[in-house]
Amino acid sequence: HPMETGLRKDPINGQLIPLHFIKNITVTHNQTVVMEAEWSQAMARNPFLHIRVRGAKADDEIGIAWIDNRGESTRVKAKVPPQS
């Protein structure tokens, strides 16, 4: 996600780059919400999010969804891998 603060100028034309940031993020474990957060334009580009989900087992589903200040959204899901 570009995570633009609205304060940075385009180096070519000098115009402010419009505000564009993730507002809300939700993490689910087998469709149960385990974390919700509200972010602002102060977050860094390509933000890193790390959480631990207690009780997660191999083949459980972890989902992450977010919506940004423009109403655009993304959802991704992955299975917990088996432990070796």
mmCIF file as gemmi writes it, N, C-alpha and C atoms, coordinates in Angstrom:
data_model
loop_
_atom_site.group_PDB
_atom_site.id
_atom_site.type_symbol
_atom_site.label_atom_id
_atom_site.label_alt_id
_atom_site.label_comp_id
_atom_site.label_asym_id
_atom_site.label_entity_id
_atom_site.label_seq_id
_atom_site.pdbx_PDB_ins_code
_atom_site.Cartn_x
_atom_site.Cartn_y
_atom_site.Cartn_z
_atom_site.occupancy
_atom_site.B_iso_or_equiv
_atom_site.pdbx_formal_charge
_atom_site.auth_seq_id
_atom_site.auth_asym_id
_atom_site.pdbx_PDB_model_num
ATOM 1 N N . HIS Axp A 1 ? 0.847 -1.173 0 1 0 ? 1 A 1
ATOM 2 C CA . HIS Axp A 1 ? 0 0 0 1 0 ? 1 A 1
ATOM 3 C C . HIS Axp A 1 ? 0.89 1.233 0 1 0 ? 1 A 1
ATOM 4 N N . PRO Axp A 2 ? 0.53 2.283 -0.731 1 0 ? 2 A 1
ATOM 5 C CA . PRO Axp A 2 ? 1.406 3.454 -0.809 1 0 ? 2 A 1
ATOM 6 C C . PRO Axp A 2 ? 1.578 4.228 0.503 1 0 ? 2 A 1
ATOM 7 N N . MET Axp A 3 ? 0.557 4.215 1.365 1 0 ? 3 A 1
ATOM 8 C CA . MET Axp A 3 ? 0.633 4.904 2.665 1 0 ? 3 A 1
ATOM 9 C C . MET Axp A 3 ? 1.177 6.335 2.526 1 0 ? 3 A 1
ATOM 10 N N . GLU Axp A 4 ? 0.511 7.141 1.724 1 0 ? 4 A 1
ATOM 11 C CA . GLU Axp A 4 ? 0.916 8.54 1.529 1 0 ? 4 A 1
ATOM 12 C C . GLU Axp A 4 ? 0.327 9.429 2.626 1 0 ? 4 A 1
ATOM 13 N N . THR Axp A 5 ? 1.172 10.294 3.187 1 0 ? 5 A 1
ATOM 14 C CA . THR Axp A 5 ? 0.765 11.173 4.289 1 0 ? 5 A 1
ATOM 15 C C . THR Axp A 5 ? 0.003 12.409 3.833 1 0 ? 5 A 1
ATOM 16 N N . GLY Axp A 6 ? 0.099 12.739 2.548 1 0 ? 6 A 1
ATOM 17 C CA . GLY Axp A 6 ? -0.495 13.979 2.057 1 0 ? 6 A 1
ATOM 18 C C . GLY Axp A 6 ? 0.431 15.164 2.243 1 0 ? 6 A 1
ATOM 19 N N . LEU Axp A 7 ? 1.618 14.926 2.798 1 0 ? 7 A 1
ATOM 20 C CA . LEU Axp A 7 ? 2.59 15.996 3.051 1 0 ? 7 A 1
ATOM 21 C C . LEU Axp A 7 ? 3.801 15.938 2.109 1 0 ? 7 A 1
ATOM 22 N N . ARG Axp A 8 ? 3.942 14.816 1.397 1 0 ? 8 A 1
ATOM 23 C CA . ARG Axp A 8 ? 5.11 14.641 0.533 1 0 ? 8 A 1
ATOM 24 C C . ARG Axp A 8 ? 4.823 15.24 -0.833 1 0 ? 8 A 1
ATOM 25 N N . LYS Axp A 9 ? 5.837 15.883 -1.418 1 0 ? 9 A 1
ATOM 26 C CA . LYS Axp A 9 ? 5.678 16.496 -2.733 1 0 ? 9 A 1
ATOM 27 C C . LYS Axp A 9 ? 6.212 15.575 -3.819 1 0 ? 9 A 1
ATOM 28 N N . ASP Axp A 10 ? 5.528 15.603 -4.957 1 0 ? 10 A 1
ATOM 29 C CA . ASP Axp A 10 ? 5.988 14.886 -6.136 1 0 ? 10 A 1
ATOM 30 C C . ASP Axp A 10 ? 7.271 15.565 -6.608 1 0 ? 10 A 1
ATOM 31 N N . PRO Axp A 11 ? 8.378 14.805 -6.749 1 0 ? 11 A 1
ATOM 32 C CA . PRO Axp A 11 ? 9.642 15.433 -7.135 1 0 ? 11 A 1
ATOM 33 C C . PRO Axp A 11 ? 9.627 16.003 -8.554 1 0 ? 11 A 1
ATOM 34 N N . ILE Axp A 12 ? 8.709 15.567 -9.388 1 0 ? 12 A 1
ATOM 35 C CA . ILE Axp A 12 ? 8.659 16.046 -10.773 1 0 ? 12 A 1
ATOM 36 C C . ILE Axp A 12 ? 7.899 17.363 -10.889 1 0 ? 12 A 1
ATOM 37 N N . ASN Axp A 13 ? 6.706 17.435 -10.292 1 0 ? 13 A 1
ATOM 38 C CA . ASN Axp A 13 ? 5.895 18.653 -10.47 1 0 ? 13 A 1
ATOM 39 C C . ASN Axp A 13 ? 5.766 19.507 -9.213 1 0 ? 13 A 1
ATOM 40 N N . GLY Axp A 14 ? 6.282 19.037 -8.082 1 0 ? 14 A 1
ATOM 41 C CA . GLY Axp A 14 ? 6.238 19.819 -6.851 1 0 ? 14 A 1
ATOM 42 C C . GLY Axp A 14 ? 4.886 19.848 -6.16 1 0 ? 14 A 1
ATOM 43 N N . GLN Axp A 15 ? 3.88 19.162 -6.717 1 0 ? 15 A 1
ATOM 44 C CA . GLN Axp A 15 ? 2.55 19.124 -6.121 1 0 ? 15 A 1
ATOM 45 C C . GLN Axp A 15 ? 2.514 18.109 -4.977 1 0 ? 15 A 1
ATOM 46 N N . LEU Axp A 16 ? 1.665 18.392 -3.968 1 0 ? 16 A 1
ATOM 47 C CA . LEU Axp A 16 ? 1.502 17.428 -2.878 1 0 ? 16 A 1
ATOM 48 C C . LEU Axp A 16 ? 0.874 16.144 -3.412 1 0 ? 16 A 1
ATOM 49 N N . ILE Axp A 17 ? 1.407 15.015 -2.972 1 0 ? 17 A 1
ATOM 50 C CA . ILE Axp A 17 ? 0.83 13.726 -3.332 1 0 ? 17 A 1
ATOM 51 C C . ILE Axp A 17 ? -0.376 13.516 -2.415 1 0 ? 17 A 1
ATOM 52 N N . PRO Axp A 18 ? -1.544 13.201 -2.989 1 0 ? 18 A 1
ATOM 53 C CA . PRO Axp A 18 ? -2.756 13.092 -2.168 1 0 ? 18 A 1
ATOM 54 C C . PRO Axp A 18 ? -2.657 12.035 -1.06 1 0 ? 18 A 1
ATOM 55 N N . LEU Axp A 19 ? -3.325 12.312 0.036 1 0 ? 19 A 1
ATOM 56 C CA . LEU Axp A 19 ? -3.418 11.427 1.187 1 0 ? 19 A 1
ATOM 57 C C . LEU Axp A 19 ? -3.97 10.073 0.746 1 0 ? 19 A 1
ATOM 58 N N . HIS Axp A 20 ? -3.315 8.983 1.162 1 0 ? 20 A 1
ATOM 59 C CA . HIS Axp A 20 ? -3.769 7.628 0.81 1 0 ? 20 A 1
ATOM 60 C C . HIS Axp A 20 ? -3.163 6.662 1.815 1 0 ? 20 A 1
ATOM 61 N N . PHE Axp A 21 ? -3.972 6.204 2.777 1 0 ? 21 A 1
ATOM 62 C CA . PHE Axp A 21 ? -3.447 5.362 3.847 1 0 ? 21 A 1
ATOM 63 C C . PHE Axp A 21 ? -4.488 4.351 4.315 1 0 ? 21 A 1
ATOM 64 N N . ILE Axp A 22 ? -4.016 3.254 4.919 1 0 ? 22 A 1
ATOM 65 C CA . ILE Axp A 22 ? -4.898 2.238 5.494 1 0 ? 22 A 1
ATOM 66 C C . ILE Axp A 22 ? -5.521 2.823 6.763 1 0 ? 22 A 1
ATOM 67 N N . LYS Axp A 23 ? -6.852 2.77 6.858 1 0 ? 23 A 1
ATOM 68 C CA . LYS Axp A 23 ? -7.568 3.275 8.036 1 0 ? 23 A 1
ATOM 69 C C . LYS Axp A 23 ? -7.853 2.182 9.049 1 0 ? 23 A 1
ATOM 70 N N . ASN Axp A 24 ? -8.37 1.052 8.569 1 0 ? 24 A 1
ATOM 71 C CA . ASN Axp A 24 ? -8.778 -0.021 9.471 1 0 ? 24 A 1
ATOM 72 C C . ASN Axp A 24 ? -8.187 -1.341 8.992 1 0 ? 24 A 1
ATOM 73 N N . ILE Axp A 25 ? -7.736 -2.138 9.94 1 0 ? 25 A 1
ATOM 74 C CA . ILE Axp A 25 ? -7.194 -3.455 9.63 1 0 ? 25 A 1
ATOM 75 C C . ILE Axp A 25 ? -7.803 -4.455 10.612 1 0 ? 25 A 1
ATOM 76 N N . THR Axp A 26 ? -8.162 -5.635 10.096 1 0 ? 26 A 1
ATOM 77 C CA . THR Axp A 26 ? -8.774 -6.683 10.905 1 0 ? 26 A 1
ATOM 78 C C . THR Axp A 26 ? -8.061 -7.999 10.623 1 0 ? 26 A 1
ATOM 79 N N . VAL Axp A 27 ? -7.738 -8.743 11.683 1 0 ? 27 A 1
ATOM 80 C CA . VAL Axp A 27 ? -7.134 -10.071 11.555 1 0 ? 27 A 1
ATOM 81 C C . VAL Axp A 27 ? -8.117 -11.077 12.135 1 0 ? 27 A 1
ATOM 82 N N . THR Axp A 28 ? -8.336 -12.179 11.393 1 0 ? 28 A 1
ATOM 83 C CA . THR Axp A 28 ? -9.242 -13.226 11.852 1 0 ? 28 A 1
ATOM 84 C C . THR Axp A 28 ? -8.519 -14.568 11.95 1 0 ? 28 A 1
ATOM 85 N N . HIS Axp A 29 ? -9.024 -15.407 12.848 1 0 ? 29 A 1
ATOM 86 C CA . HIS Axp A 29 ? -8.557 -16.787 12.993 1 0 ? 29 A 1
ATOM 87 C C . HIS Axp A 29 ? -9.79 -17.655 12.839 1 0 ? 29 A 1
ATOM 88 N N . ASN Axp A 30 ? -9.838 -18.429 11.744 1 0 ? 30 A 1
ATOM 89 C CA . ASN Axp A 30 ? -11.037 -19.228 11.436 1 0 ? 30 A 1
ATOM 90 C C . ASN Axp A 30 ? -12.308 -18.373 11.498 1 0 ? 30 A 1
ATOM 91 N N . GLN Axp A 31 ? -12.28 -17.222 10.86 1 0 ? 31 A 1
ATOM 92 C CA . GLN Axp A 31 ? -13.388 -16.262 10.744 1 0 ? 31 A 1
ATOM 93 C C . GLN Axp A 31 ? -13.758 -15.558 12.046 1 0 ? 31 A 1
ATOM 94 N N . THR Axp A 32 ? -13 -15.763 13.121 1 0 ? 32 A 1
ATOM 95 C CA . THR Axp A 32 ? -13.233 -15.051 14.374 1 0 ? 32 A 1
ATOM 96 C C . THR Axp A 32 ? -12.231 -13.905 14.472 1 0 ? 32 A 1
ATOM 97 N N . VAL Axp A 33 ? -12.72 -12.693 14.712 1 0 ? 33 A 1
ATOM 98 C CA . VAL Axp A 33 ? -11.832 -11.531 14.805 1 0 ? 33 A 1
ATOM 99 C C . VAL Axp A 33 ? -10.938 -11.674 16.023 1 0 ? 33 A 1
ATOM 100 N N . VAL Axp A 34 ? -9.622 -11.578 15.808 1 0 ? 34 A 1
ATOM 101 C CA . VAL Axp A 34 ? -8.655 -11.656 16.904 1 0 ? 34 A 1
ATOM 102 C C . VAL Axp A 34 ? -7.908 -10.342 17.103 1 0 ? 34 A 1
ATOM 103 N N . MET Axp A 35 ? -8.018 -9.419 16.134 1 0 ? 35 A 1
ATOM 104 C CA . MET Axp A 35 ? -7.39 -8.114 16.276 1 0 ? 35 A 1
ATOM 105 C C . MET Axp A 35 ? -8.048 -7.124 15.325 1 0 ? 35 A 1
ATOM 106 N N . GLU Axp A 36 ? -8.29 -5.928 15.832 1 0 ? 36 A 1
ATOM 107 C CA . GLU Axp A 36 ? -8.754 -4.816 15.008 1 0 ? 36 A 1
ATOM 108 C C . GLU Axp A 36 ? -7.909 -3.607 15.358 1 0 ? 36 A 1
ATOM 109 N N . ALA Axp A 37 ? -7.57 -2.818 14.358 1 0 ? 37 A 1
ATOM 110 C CA . ALA Axp A 37 ? -6.754 -1.623 14.61 1 0 ? 37 A 1
ATOM 111 C C . ALA Axp A 37 ? -7.199 -0.496 13.692 1 0 ? 37 A 1
ATOM 112 N N . GLU Axp A 38 ? -7.018 0.726 14.173 1 0 ? 38 A 1
ATOM 113 C CA . GLU Axp A 38 ? -7.236 1.923 13.371 1 0 ? 38 A 1
ATOM 114 C C . GLU Axp A 38 ? -5.887 2.579 13.175 1 0 ? 38 A 1
ATOM 115 N N . TRP Axp A 39 ? -5.527 2.8 11.919 1 0 ? 39 A 1
ATOM 116 C CA . TRP Axp A 39 ? -4.246 3.43 11.591 1 0 ? 39 A 1
ATOM 117 C C . TRP Axp A 39 ? -4.507 4.836 11.054 1 0 ? 39 A 1
ATOM 118 N N . SER Axp A 40 ? -3.438 5.606 10.929 1 0 ? 40 A 1
ATOM 119 C CA . SER Axp A 40 ? -3.549 6.956 10.393 1 0 ? 40 A 1
ATOM 120 C C . SER Axp A 40 ? -2.469 7.158 9.34 1 0 ? 40 A 1
ATOM 121 N N . GLN Axp A 41 ? -2.419 8.356 8.803 1 0 ? 41 A 1
ATOM 122 C CA . GLN Axp A 41 ? -1.412 8.66 7.791 1 0 ? 41 A 1
ATOM 123 C C . GLN Axp A 41 ? 0 8.656 8.368 1 0 ? 41 A 1
ATOM 124 N N . ALA Axp A 42 ? 0.145 8.538 9.679 1 0 ? 42 A 1
ATOM 125 C CA . ALA Axp A 42 ? 1.468 8.518 10.303 1 0 ? 42 A 1
ATOM 126 C C . ALA Axp A 42 ? 2.164 7.156 10.164 1 0 ? 42 A 1
ATOM 127 N N . MET Axp A 43 ? 1.463 6.134 9.673 1 0 ? 43 A 1
ATOM 128 C CA . MET Axp A 43 ? 2.082 4.813 9.479 1 0 ? 43 A 1
ATOM 129 C C . MET Axp A 43 ? 3.05 4.858 8.303 1 0 ? 43 A 1
ATOM 130 N N . ALA Axp A 44 ? 4.101 4.053 8.372 1 0 ? 44 A 1
ATOM 131 C CA . ALA Axp A 44 ? 5.11 4.001 7.318 1 0 ? 44 A 1
ATOM 132 C C . ALA Axp A 44 ? 4.594 3.272 6.085 1 0 ? 44 A 1
ATOM 133 N N . ARG Axp A 45 ? 5.216 3.563 4.958 1 0 ? 45 A 1
ATOM 134 C CA . ARG Axp A 45 ? 4.928 2.813 3.736 1 0 ? 45 A 1
ATOM 135 C C . ARG Axp A 45 ? 5.329 1.362 3.96 1 0 ? 45 A 1
ATOM 136 N N . ASN Axp A 46 ? 4.576 0.435 3.386 1 0 ? 46 A 1
ATOM 137 C CA . ASN Axp A 46 ? 4.807 -1.001 3.567 1 0 ? 46 A 1
ATOM 138 C C . ASN Axp A 46 ? 4.89 -1.362 5.048 1 0 ? 46 A 1
ATOM 139 N N . PRO Axp A 47 ? 3.861 -1.043 5.817 1 0 ? 47 A 1
ATOM 140 C CA . PRO Axp A 47 ? 3.904 -1.299 7.265 1 0 ? 47 A 1
ATOM 141 C C . PRO Axp A 47 ? 4.024 -2.789 7.576 1 0 ? 47 A 1
ATOM 142 N N . PHE Axp A 48 ? 4.704 -3.1 8.658 1 0 ? 48 A 1
ATOM 143 C CA . PHE Axp A 48 ? 4.903 -4.473 9.114 1 0 ? 48 A 1
ATOM 144 C C . PHE Axp A 48 ? 4.019 -4.691 10.327 1 0 ? 48 A 1
ATOM 145 N N . LEU Axp A 49 ? 3.213 -5.734 10.287 1 0 ? 49 A 1
ATOM 146 C CA . LEU Axp A 49 ? 2.32 -6.065 11.391 1 0 ? 49 A 1
ATOM 147 C C . LEU Axp A 49 ? 2.664 -7.468 11.865 1 0 ? 49 A 1
ATOM 148 N N . HIS Axp A 50 ? 2.907 -7.616 13.156 1 0 ? 50 A 1
ATOM 149 C CA . HIS Axp A 50 ? 3.254 -8.92 13.72 1 0 ? 50 A 1
ATOM 150 C C . HIS Axp A 50 ? 2.349 -9.169 14.924 1 0 ? 50 A 1
ATOM 151 N N . ILE Axp A 51 ? 1.615 -10.282 14.896 1 0 ? 51 A 1
ATOM 152 C CA . ILE Axp A 51 ? 0.808 -10.674 16.055 1 0 ? 51 A 1
ATOM 153 C C . ILE Axp A 51 ? 0.974 -12.179 16.257 1 0 ? 51 A 1
ATOM 154 N N . ARG Axp A 52 ? 0.66 -12.62 17.45 1 0 ? 52 A 1
ATOM 155 C CA . ARG Axp A 52 ? 0.62 -14.05 17.76 1 0 ? 52 A 1
ATOM 156 C C . ARG Axp A 52 ? -0.832 -14.418 18.025 1 0 ? 52 A 1
ATOM 157 N N . VAL Axp A 53 ? -1.25 -15.55 17.458 1 0 ? 53 A 1
ATOM 158 C CA . VAL Axp A 53 ? -2.621 -16.013 17.636 1 0 ? 53 A 1
ATOM 159 C C . VAL Axp A 53 ? -2.568 -17.282 18.479 1 0 ? 53 A 1
ATOM 160 N N . ARG Axp A 54 ? -3.023 -17.173 19.713 1 0 ? 54 A 1
ATOM 161 C CA . ARG Axp A 54 ? -3.018 -18.338 20.611 1 0 ? 54 A 1
ATOM 162 C C . ARG Axp A 54 ? -3.984 -19.393 20.116 1 0 ? 54 A 1
ATOM 163 N N . GLY Axp A 55 ? -3.546 -20.633 20.194 1 0 ? 55 A 1
ATOM 164 C CA . GLY Axp A 55 ? -4.403 -21.756 19.841 1 0 ? 55 A 1
ATOM 165 C C . GLY Axp A 55 ? -4.461 -22.069 18.362 1 0 ? 55 A 1
ATOM 166 N N . ALA Axp A 56 ? -3.713 -21.352 17.537 1 0 ? 56 A 1
ATOM 167 C CA . ALA Axp A 56 ? -3.723 -21.64 16.098 1 0 ? 56 A 1
ATOM 168 C C . ALA Axp A 56 ? -3.028 -22.975 15.847 1 0 ? 56 A 1
ATOM 169 N N . LYS Axp A 57 ? -3.663 -23.787 14.996 1 0 ? 57 A 1
ATOM 170 C CA . LYS Axp A 57 ? -3.129 -25.109 14.67 1 0 ? 57 A 1
ATOM 171 C C . LYS Axp A 57 ? -2.941 -25.215 13.162 1 0 ? 57 A 1
ATOM 172 N N . ALA Axp A 58 ? -2.187 -26.229 12.742 1 0 ? 58 A 1
ATOM 173 C CA . ALA Axp A 58 ? -1.98 -26.47 11.317 1 0 ? 58 A 1
ATOM 174 C C . ALA Axp A 58 ? -3.32 -26.524 10.59 1 0 ? 58 A 1
ATOM 175 N N . ASP Axp A 59 ? -3.367 -25.899 9.443 1 0 ? 59 A 1
ATOM 176 C CA . ASP Axp A 59 ? -4.542 -25.816 8.566 1 0 ? 59 A 1
ATOM 177 C C . ASP Axp A 59 ? -5.623 -24.853 9.039 1 0 ? 59 A 1
ATOM 178 N N . ASP Axp A 60 ? -5.453 -24.184 10.191 1 0 ? 60 A 1
ATOM 179 C CA . ASP Axp A 60 ? -6.374 -23.109 10.554 1 0 ? 60 A 1
ATOM 180 C C . ASP Axp A 60 ? -6.188 -21.97 9.545 1 0 ? 60 A 1
ATOM 181 N N . GLU Axp A 61 ? -7.221 -21.167 9.406 1 0 ? 61 A 1
ATOM 182 C CA . GLU Axp A 61 ? -7.158 -20.061 8.451 1 0 ? 61 A 1
ATOM 183 C C . GLU Axp A 61 ? -6.937 -18.733 9.176 1 0 ? 61 A 1
ATOM 184 N N . ILE Axp A 62 ? -5.939 -17.987 8.723 1 0 ? 62 A 1
ATOM 185 C CA . ILE Axp A 62 ? -5.675 -16.634 9.222 1 0 ? 62 A 1
ATOM 186 C C . ILE Axp A 62 ? -6.027 -15.673 8.087 1 0 ? 62 A 1
ATOM 187 N N . GLY Axp A 63 ? -6.83 -14.673 8.394 1 0 ? 63 A 1
ATOM 188 C CA . GLY Axp A 63 ? -7.226 -13.688 7.389 1 0 ? 63 A 1
ATOM 189 C C . GLY Axp A 63 ? -6.836 -12.287 7.82 1 0 ? 63 A 1
ATOM 190 N N . ILE Axp A 64 ? -6.496 -11.473 6.846 1 0 ? 64 A 1
ATOM 191 C CA . ILE Axp A 64 ? -6.192 -10.065 7.096 1 0 ? 64 A 1
ATOM 192 C C . ILE Axp A 64 ? -6.98 -9.248 6.084 1 0 ? 64 A 1
ATOM 193 N N . ALA Axp A 65 ? -7.68 -8.232 6.569 1 0 ? 65 A 1
ATOM 194 C CA . ALA Axp A 65 ? -8.453 -7.35 5.693 1 0 ? 65 A 1
ATOM 195 C C . ALA Axp A 65 ? -8.191 -5.912 6.097 1 0 ? 65 A 1
ATOM 196 N N . TRP Axp A 66 ? -8.149 -5.03 5.108 1 0 ? 66 A 1
ATOM 197 C CA . TRP Axp A 66 ? -8.016 -3.614 5.436 1 0 ? 66 A 1
ATOM 198 C C . TRP Axp A 66 ? -8.814 -2.777 4.469 1 0 ? 66 A 1
ATOM 199 N N . ILE Axp A 67 ? -9.118 -1.563 4.93 1 0 ? 67 A 1
ATOM 200 C CA . ILE Axp A 67 ? -9.805 -0.574 4.108 1 0 ? 67 A 1
ATOM 201 C C . ILE Axp A 67 ? -9.042 0.734 4.264 1 0 ? 67 A 1
ATOM 202 N N . ASP Axp A 68 ? -8.907 1.473 3.167 1 0 ? 68 A 1
ATOM 203 C CA . ASP Axp A 68 ? -8.149 2.719 3.255 1 0 ? 68 A 1
ATOM 204 C C . ASP Axp A 68 ? -9.065 3.934 3.217 1 0 ? 68 A 1
ATOM 205 N N . ASN Axp A 69 ? -8.463 5.101 3.294 1 0 ? 69 A 1
ATOM 206 C CA . ASN Axp A 69 ? -9.23 6.341 3.365 1 0 ? 69 A 1
ATOM 207 C C . ASN Axp A 69 ? -9.969 6.655 2.065 1 0 ? 69 A 1
ATOM 208 N N . ARG Axp A 70 ? -9.695 5.918 0.99 1 0 ? 70 A 1
ATOM 209 C CA . ARG Axp A 70 ? -10.412 6.103 -0.276 1 0 ? 70 A 1
ATOM 210 C C . ARG Axp A 70 ? -11.516 5.065 -0.468 1 0 ? 70 A 1
ATOM 211 N N . GLY Axp A 71 ? -11.687 4.193 0.532 1 0 ? 71 A 1
ATOM 212 C CA . GLY Axp A 71 ? -12.705 3.164 0.442 1 0 ? 71 A 1
ATOM 213 C C . GLY Axp A 71 ? -12.239 1.901 -0.274 1 0 ? 71 A 1
ATOM 214 N N . GLU Axp A 72 ? -10.978 1.87 -0.687 1 0 ? 72 A 1
ATOM 215 C CA . GLU Axp A 72 ? -10.426 0.675 -1.319 1 0 ? 72 A 1
ATOM 216 C C . GLU Axp A 72 ? -10.12 -0.347 -0.234 1 0 ? 72 A 1
ATOM 217 N N . SER Axp A 73 ? -10.287 -1.637 -0.561 1 0 ? 73 A 1
ATOM 218 C CA . SER Axp A 73 ? -10.049 -2.664 0.449 1 0 ? 73 A 1
ATOM 219 C C . SER Axp A 73 ? -9.355 -3.872 -0.154 1 0 ? 73 A 1
ATOM 220 N N . THR Axp A 74 ? -8.735 -4.654 0.713 1 0 ? 74 A 1
ATOM 221 C CA . THR Axp A 74 ? -8.048 -5.886 0.325 1 0 ? 74 A 1
ATOM 222 C C . THR Axp A 74 ? -8.289 -6.916 1.413 1 0 ? 74 A 1
ATOM 223 N N . ARG Axp A 75 ? -8.455 -8.169 0.998 1 0 ? 75 A 1
ATOM 224 C CA . ARG Axp A 75 ? -8.588 -9.294 1.929 1 0 ? 75 A 1
ATOM 225 C C . ARG Axp A 75 ? -7.665 -10.4 1.447 1 0 ? 75 A 1
ATOM 226 N N . VAL Axp A 76 ? -6.915 -10.97 2.375 1 0 ? 76 A 1
ATOM 227 C CA . VAL Axp A 76 ? -6.068 -12.121 2.051 1 0 ? 76 A 1
ATOM 228 C C . VAL Axp A 76 ? -6.236 -13.16 3.153 1 0 ? 76 A 1
ATOM 229 N N . LYS Axp A 77 ? -6.083 -14.434 2.77 1 0 ? 77 A 1
ATOM 230 C CA . LYS Axp A 77 ? -6.197 -15.522 3.726 1 0 ? 77 A 1
ATOM 231 C C . LYS Axp A 77 ? -5.054 -16.502 3.481 1 0 ? 77 A 1
ATOM 232 N N . ALA Axp A 78 ? -4.644 -17.185 4.546 1 0 ? 78 A 1
ATOM 233 C CA . ALA Axp A 78 ? -3.605 -18.208 4.431 1 0 ? 78 A 1
ATOM 234 C C . ALA Axp A 78 ? -3.845 -19.277 5.488 1 0 ? 78 A 1
ATOM 235 N N . LYS Axp A 79 ? -3.384 -20.462 5.219 1 0 ? 79 A 1
ATOM 236 C CA . LYS Axp A 79 ? -3.482 -21.567 6.17 1 0 ? 79 A 1
ATOM 237 C C . LYS Axp A 79 ? -2.228 -21.592 7.039 1 0 ? 79 A 1
ATOM 238 N N . VAL Axp A 80 ? -2.396 -21.931 8.311 1 0 ? 80 A 1
ATOM 239 C CA . VAL Axp A 80 ? -1.251 -22.097 9.212 1 0 ? 80 A 1
ATOM 240 C C . VAL Axp A 80 ? -0.52 -23.364 8.763 1 0 ? 80 A 1
ATOM 241 N N . PRO Axp A 81 ? 0.799 -23.262 8.513 1 0 ? 81 A 1
ATOM 242 C CA . PRO Axp A 81 ? 1.534 -24.437 8.055 1 0 ? 81 A 1
ATOM 243 C C . PRO Axp A 81 ? 1.78 -25.414 9.203 1 0 ? 81 A 1
ATOM 244 N N . PRO Axp A 82 ? 1.961 -26.706 8.875 1 0 ? 82 A 1
ATOM 245 C CA . PRO Axp A 82 ? 2.286 -27.676 9.923 1 0 ? 82 A 1
ATOM 246 C C . PRO Axp A 82 ? 3.673 -27.383 10.498 1 0 ? 82 A 1
ATOM 247 N N . GLN Axp A 83 ? 3.838 -27.65 11.782 1 0 ? 83 A 1
ATOM 248 C CA . GLN Axp A 83 ? 5.151 -27.455 12.404 1 0 ? 83 A 1
ATOM 249 C C . GLN Axp A 83 ? 6.037 -28.639 12.095 1 0 ? 83 A 1
ATOM 250 N N . SER Axp A 84 ? 7.315 -28.354 11.893 1 0 ? 84 A 1
ATOM 251 C CA . SER Axp A 84 ? 8.238 -29.448 11.57 1 0 ? 84 A 1
ATOM 252 C C . SER Axp A 84 ? 8.95 -29.946 12.804 1 0 ? 84 A 1
